[in-house]
XYZ file of C-alpha atoms in Angstrom:
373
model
C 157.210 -314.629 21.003
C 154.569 -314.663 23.462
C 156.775 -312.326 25.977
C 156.593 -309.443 23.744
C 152.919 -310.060 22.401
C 150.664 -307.486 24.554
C 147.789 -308.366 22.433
C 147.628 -312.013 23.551
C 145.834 -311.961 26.298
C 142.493 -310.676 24.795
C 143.360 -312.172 21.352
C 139.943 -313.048 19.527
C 138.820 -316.955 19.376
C 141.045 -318.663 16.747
C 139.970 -318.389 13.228
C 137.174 -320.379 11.777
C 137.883 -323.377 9.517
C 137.841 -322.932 5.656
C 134.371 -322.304 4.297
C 133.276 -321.098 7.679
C 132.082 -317.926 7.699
C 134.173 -315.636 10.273
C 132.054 -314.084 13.741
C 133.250 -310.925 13.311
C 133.025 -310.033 17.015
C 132.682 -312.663 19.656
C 129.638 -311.667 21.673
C 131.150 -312.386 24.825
C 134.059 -309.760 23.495
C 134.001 -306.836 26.593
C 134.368 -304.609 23.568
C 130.669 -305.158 22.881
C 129.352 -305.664 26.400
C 127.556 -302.462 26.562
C 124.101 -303.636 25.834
C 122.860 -307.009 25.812
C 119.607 -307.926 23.840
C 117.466 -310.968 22.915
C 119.376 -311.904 19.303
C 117.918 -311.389 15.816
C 119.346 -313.354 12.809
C 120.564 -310.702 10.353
C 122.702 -310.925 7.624
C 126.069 -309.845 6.898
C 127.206 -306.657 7.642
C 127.373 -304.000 5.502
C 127.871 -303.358 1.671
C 128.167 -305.654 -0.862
C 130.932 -303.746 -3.017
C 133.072 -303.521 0.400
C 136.310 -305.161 1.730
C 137.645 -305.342 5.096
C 140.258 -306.476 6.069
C 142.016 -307.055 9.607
C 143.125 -310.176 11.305
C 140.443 -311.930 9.088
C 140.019 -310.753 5.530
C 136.129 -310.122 4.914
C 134.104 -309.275 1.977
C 131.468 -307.885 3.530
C 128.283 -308.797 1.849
C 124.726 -310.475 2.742
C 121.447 -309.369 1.146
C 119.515 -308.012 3.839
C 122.018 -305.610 4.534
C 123.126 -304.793 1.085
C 119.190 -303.374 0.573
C 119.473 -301.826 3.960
C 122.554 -299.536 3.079
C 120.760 -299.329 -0.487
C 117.517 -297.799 0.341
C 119.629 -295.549 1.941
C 121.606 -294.223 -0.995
C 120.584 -293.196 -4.422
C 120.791 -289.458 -2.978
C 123.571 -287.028 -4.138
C 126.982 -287.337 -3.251
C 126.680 -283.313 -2.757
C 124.437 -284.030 0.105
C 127.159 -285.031 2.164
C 128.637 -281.418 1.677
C 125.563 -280.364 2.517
C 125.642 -281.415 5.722
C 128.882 -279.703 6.944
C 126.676 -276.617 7.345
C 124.197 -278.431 8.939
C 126.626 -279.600 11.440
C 127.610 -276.099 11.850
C 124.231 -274.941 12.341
C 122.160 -273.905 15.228
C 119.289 -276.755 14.990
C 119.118 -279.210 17.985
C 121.635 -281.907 18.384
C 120.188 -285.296 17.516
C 120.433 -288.204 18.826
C 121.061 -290.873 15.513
C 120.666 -293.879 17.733
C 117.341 -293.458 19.142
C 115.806 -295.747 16.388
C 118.759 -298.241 16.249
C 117.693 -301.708 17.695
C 118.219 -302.295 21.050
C 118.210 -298.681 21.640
C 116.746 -297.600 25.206
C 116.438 -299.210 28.627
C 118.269 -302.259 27.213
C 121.345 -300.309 25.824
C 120.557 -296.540 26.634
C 123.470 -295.201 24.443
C 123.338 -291.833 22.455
C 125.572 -290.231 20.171
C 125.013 -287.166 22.029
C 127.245 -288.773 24.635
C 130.123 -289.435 21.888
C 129.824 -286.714 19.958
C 129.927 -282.533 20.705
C 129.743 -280.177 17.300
C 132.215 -277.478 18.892
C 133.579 -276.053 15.604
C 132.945 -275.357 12.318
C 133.738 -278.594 10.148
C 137.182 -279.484 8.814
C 137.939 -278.062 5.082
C 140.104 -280.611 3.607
C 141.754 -284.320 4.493
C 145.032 -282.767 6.240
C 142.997 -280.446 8.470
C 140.903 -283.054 9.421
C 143.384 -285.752 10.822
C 145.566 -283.192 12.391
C 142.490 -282.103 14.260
C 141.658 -285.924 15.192
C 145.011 -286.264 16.077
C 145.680 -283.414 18.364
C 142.145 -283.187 20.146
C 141.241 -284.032 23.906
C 138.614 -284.429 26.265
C 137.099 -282.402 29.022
C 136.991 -284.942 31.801
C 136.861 -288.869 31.677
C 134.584 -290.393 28.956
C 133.099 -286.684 27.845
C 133.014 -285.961 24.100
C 136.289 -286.044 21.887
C 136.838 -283.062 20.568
C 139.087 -282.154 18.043
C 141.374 -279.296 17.828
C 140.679 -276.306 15.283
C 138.036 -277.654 13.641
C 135.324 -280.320 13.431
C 134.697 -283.603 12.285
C 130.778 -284.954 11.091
C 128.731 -287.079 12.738
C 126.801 -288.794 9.486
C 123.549 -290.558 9.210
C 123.609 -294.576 8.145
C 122.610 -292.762 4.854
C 125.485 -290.679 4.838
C 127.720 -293.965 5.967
C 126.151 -296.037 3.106
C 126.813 -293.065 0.434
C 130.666 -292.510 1.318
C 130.715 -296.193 1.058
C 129.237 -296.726 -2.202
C 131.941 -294.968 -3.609
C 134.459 -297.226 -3.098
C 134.696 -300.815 -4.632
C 136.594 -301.811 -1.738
C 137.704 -300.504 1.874
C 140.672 -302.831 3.074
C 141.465 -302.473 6.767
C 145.092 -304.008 7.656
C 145.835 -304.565 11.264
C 145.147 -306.265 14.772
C 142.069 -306.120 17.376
C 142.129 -302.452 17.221
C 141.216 -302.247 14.082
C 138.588 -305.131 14.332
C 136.673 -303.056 16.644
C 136.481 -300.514 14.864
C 135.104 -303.167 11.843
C 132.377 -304.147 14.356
C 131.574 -300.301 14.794
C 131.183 -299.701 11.567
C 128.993 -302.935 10.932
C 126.397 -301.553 14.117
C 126.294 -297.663 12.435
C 125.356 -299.782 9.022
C 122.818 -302.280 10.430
C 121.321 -299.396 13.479
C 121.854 -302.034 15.992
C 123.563 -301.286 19.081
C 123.092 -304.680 20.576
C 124.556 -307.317 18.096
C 125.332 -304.814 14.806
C 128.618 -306.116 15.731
C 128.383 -309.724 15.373
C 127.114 -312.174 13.086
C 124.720 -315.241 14.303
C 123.849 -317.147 10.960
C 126.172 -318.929 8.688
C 126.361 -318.758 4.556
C 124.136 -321.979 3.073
C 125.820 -323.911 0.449
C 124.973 -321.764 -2.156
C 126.354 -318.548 -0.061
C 129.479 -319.740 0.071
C 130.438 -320.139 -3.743
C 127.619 -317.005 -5.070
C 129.677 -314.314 -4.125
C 133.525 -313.890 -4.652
C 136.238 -314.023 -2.622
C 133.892 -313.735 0.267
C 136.474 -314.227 3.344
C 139.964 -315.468 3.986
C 141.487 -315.868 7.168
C 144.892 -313.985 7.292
C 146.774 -312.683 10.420
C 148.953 -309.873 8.947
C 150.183 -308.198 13.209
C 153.550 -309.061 13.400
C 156.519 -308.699 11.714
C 157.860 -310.869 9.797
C 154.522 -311.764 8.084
C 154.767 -315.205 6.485
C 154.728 -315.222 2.824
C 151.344 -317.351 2.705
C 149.606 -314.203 4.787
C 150.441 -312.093 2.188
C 149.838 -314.158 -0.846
C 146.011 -314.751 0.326
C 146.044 -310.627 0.938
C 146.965 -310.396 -2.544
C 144.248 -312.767 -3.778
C 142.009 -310.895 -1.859
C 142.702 -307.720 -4.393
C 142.658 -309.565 -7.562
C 139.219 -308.851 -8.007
C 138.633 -306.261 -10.477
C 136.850 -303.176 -9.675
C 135.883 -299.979 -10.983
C 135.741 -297.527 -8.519
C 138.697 -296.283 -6.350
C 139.732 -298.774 -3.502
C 141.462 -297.206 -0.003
C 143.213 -299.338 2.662
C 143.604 -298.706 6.719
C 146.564 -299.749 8.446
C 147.156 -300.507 12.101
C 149.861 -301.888 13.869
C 151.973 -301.475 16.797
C 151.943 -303.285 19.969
C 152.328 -306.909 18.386
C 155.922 -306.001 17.729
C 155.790 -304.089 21.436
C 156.247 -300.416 19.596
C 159.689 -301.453 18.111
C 159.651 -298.896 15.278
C 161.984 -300.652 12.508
C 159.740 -303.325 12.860
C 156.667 -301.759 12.461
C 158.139 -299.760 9.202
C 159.220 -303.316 7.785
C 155.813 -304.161 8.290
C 154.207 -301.264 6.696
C 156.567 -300.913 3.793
C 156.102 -304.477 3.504
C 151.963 -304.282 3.515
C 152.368 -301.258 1.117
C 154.582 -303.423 -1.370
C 151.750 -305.762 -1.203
C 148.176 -303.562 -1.723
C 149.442 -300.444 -3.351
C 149.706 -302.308 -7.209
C 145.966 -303.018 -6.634
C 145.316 -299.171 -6.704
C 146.035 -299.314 -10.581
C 146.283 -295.824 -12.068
C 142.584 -295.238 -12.142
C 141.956 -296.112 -8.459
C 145.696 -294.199 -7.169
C 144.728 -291.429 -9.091
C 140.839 -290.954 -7.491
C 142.140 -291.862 -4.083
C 145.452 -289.077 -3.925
C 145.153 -285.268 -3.614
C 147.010 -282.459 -3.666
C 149.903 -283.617 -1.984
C 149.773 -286.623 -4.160
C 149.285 -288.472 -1.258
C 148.051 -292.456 -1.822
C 144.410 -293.213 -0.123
C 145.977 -295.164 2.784
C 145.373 -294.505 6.527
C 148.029 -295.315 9.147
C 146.518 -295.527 12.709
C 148.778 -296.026 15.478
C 147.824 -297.628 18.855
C 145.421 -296.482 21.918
C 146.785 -294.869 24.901
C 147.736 -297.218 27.887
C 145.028 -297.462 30.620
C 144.885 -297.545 34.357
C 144.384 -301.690 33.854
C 147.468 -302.249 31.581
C 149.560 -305.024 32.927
C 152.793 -303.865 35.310
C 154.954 -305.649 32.689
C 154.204 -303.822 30.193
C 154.234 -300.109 31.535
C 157.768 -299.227 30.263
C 157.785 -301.018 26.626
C 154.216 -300.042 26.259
C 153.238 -297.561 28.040
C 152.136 -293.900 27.350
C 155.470 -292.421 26.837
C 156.564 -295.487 24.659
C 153.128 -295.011 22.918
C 153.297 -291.180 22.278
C 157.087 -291.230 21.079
C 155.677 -294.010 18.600
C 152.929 -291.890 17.410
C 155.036 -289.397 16.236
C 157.847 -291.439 14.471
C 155.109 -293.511 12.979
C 153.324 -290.234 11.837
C 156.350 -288.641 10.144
C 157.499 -292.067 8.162
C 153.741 -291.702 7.343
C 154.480 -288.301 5.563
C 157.602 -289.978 3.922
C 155.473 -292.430 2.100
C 152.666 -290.401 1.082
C 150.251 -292.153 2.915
C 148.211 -290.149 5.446
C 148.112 -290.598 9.394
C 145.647 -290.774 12.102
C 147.141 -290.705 15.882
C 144.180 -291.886 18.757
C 146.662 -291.510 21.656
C 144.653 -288.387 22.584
C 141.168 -289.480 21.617
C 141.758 -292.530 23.640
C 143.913 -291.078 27.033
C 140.513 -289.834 28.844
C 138.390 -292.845 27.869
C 137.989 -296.172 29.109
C 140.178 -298.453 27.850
C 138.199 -302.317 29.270
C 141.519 -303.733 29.537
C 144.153 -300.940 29.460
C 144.318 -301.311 25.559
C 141.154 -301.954 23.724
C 138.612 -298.932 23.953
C 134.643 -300.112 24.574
C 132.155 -299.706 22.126
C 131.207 -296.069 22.634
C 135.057 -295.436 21.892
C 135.256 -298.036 19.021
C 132.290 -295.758 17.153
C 133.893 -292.488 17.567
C 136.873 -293.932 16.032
C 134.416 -295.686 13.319
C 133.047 -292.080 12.690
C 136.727 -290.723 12.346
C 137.874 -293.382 9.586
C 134.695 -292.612 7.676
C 135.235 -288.515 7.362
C 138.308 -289.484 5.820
C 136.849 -291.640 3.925
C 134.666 -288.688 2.603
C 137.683 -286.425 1.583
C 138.966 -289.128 -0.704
């Protein structure tokens, strides 16, 4: 198994014990090397009403952070429409990270680096991920930028309002997808040095005061063992009231085979879309009558991807999956974001994973979508 597992060689640390709460991201992970800071304890990351899920299934919660993301909402959902003029408009780029923590000599990072508004904004959810999809770059590590139209650079107040509309956001996948968990967790908290990680543990009380807190589950490969999937399922039993959505990843743990990977999905879609419920399928679909679920298919192969994986692997494997993956997408109603472009002119740490600039671009991609929904 270990022949065809590409993954395996940067695999994260094993996962914690029972009752442990998971690291999200180790700190010595080179996907999070960019900046290194003196560390703060903070709490969990992110909002209290939010799932995700990858090779460890979180419930994202901790009080300091939950009033963080809190003070920051409370505004109009409308705002958020709002700002695709502003994004459009003529006012001087900003650069959001220049009060994050850690932000300056330490880890001198801006979004401005990331992110170029070259186009007016997309219109609708389609638009937008065939834009994502189909974009490029002009020269190595310069801005992504999508074709025909634009995506939106949002605010942590923006972040924490698309996210408060959703009782859960349930990520499905492998590292790649993890990153892009630790992304989202340094937009939430502003912190560009450990945003990413957790350094505290849950106390006694912690661990049984909020539910269904974390479960370890690795859901990569195909076949997944039954017990994987009947802790996923426990992990949706909790009831909810607002719409849930779910992100899918998968690919290179089954080395691009393509009948495996569609056993896997249609197998992961057997298993989370009953917890939509008619309420929560019915917020999350649109025109198309589409479900709220993402597919994203793997990075592009860099310069430092192993020799023995070049042909099974590589970028014309990759790309040919990309596009069978995106039109068994269609067939199941479930939407589709490719990254082979976004991720061919960056730089890919260890010809696979993207670094942390790339990891929050694709962060900022999964939450416009999460705004059309």
């Amino acid at each position: 198994m270990a022949s065809m597992d590409q993954e395996r060689p940067w695999a994260v640390p094993k996962p914690t014990p029972a009752f442990e709460p998971p690291r999200l991201l180790n700190p010595n992970n080179v996907a999070f090397r960019t900046c290194r800071v003196s560390r703060k304890v903070a709490r969990a990351c992110a909002i209290a009403a939010i799932i995700l899920v990858t090779v460890l299934v979180w419930r994202l919660v901790g009080a300091d952070t939950y009033h963080h993301c809190e003070a920051h909402t409370g505004f109009l959902a409308s705002a958020l429409r709002v700002s695709n003029t502003k994004a459009s408009s003529s006012e001087d780029p900003v650069n959001t990270f220049q009060d994050f923590k850690s932000h300056g000599v330490t880890c001198d990072v801006s979004s401005l680096e990331l992110y170029e508004s070259n186009s007016r904004p997309c219109q609708d959810r389609q638009s937008l991920l065939r834009a994502l999809s189909s974009g490029g770059r002009i020269g190595k590590d310069a801005p992504y930028l999508p074709r025909g139209c634009g995506y939106l650079w949002y605010s942590t107040q923006e972040i924490c309002e698309i996210l408060d509309r959703f009782s859960q956001v349930v990520l499905v996948g492998d590292s790649m997808l993890r990153h892009v968990i630790g992304a989202i967790n340094i937009l939430i908290r502003e912190d560009l040095g450990y945003g990413g990680v957790t350094d505290w543990n849950f106390n006694s009380v912690e661990r049984y005061d909020i539910r269904g807190w974390a479960i370890s589950v690795a859901i990569v490969r195909y076949p997944i063992p039954d017990v994987e999937l009947d802790r996923l399922r426990a992990a949706l039993k909790t009831p909810v009231h607002r719409p849930r959505a779910f992100i899918l990843g998968h690919g290179l743990w089954n080395n691009l085979n393509h009948e495996e990977s569609l056993a896997w999905l249609d197998t992961v879609l057997e298993t989370v879309l009953p917890s939509l419920g008619r309420n929560g399928a019915k917020a999350g679909r649109d025109s198309e009558n589409h479900w709220p679920v993402l597919l994203m298919t793997p990075n592009a192969a860099g310069e430092r991807k192993p020799d023995q994986w070049l042909v099974s692997q590589g970028n014309k494997a990759l790309v040919l999956f990309e596009e069978r993956m995106a039109a068994e997408a269609a067939k199941r109603r479930i939407d589709h974001l490719g990254t082979w472009n976004m991720s061919i002119q960056a730089s890919l740490y260890d010809g696979v994973h993207m670094d942390m600039r790339g990891n929050l671009v694709k962060a900022m991609m999964l939450l416009n979508w999460l705004g059309f929904l």
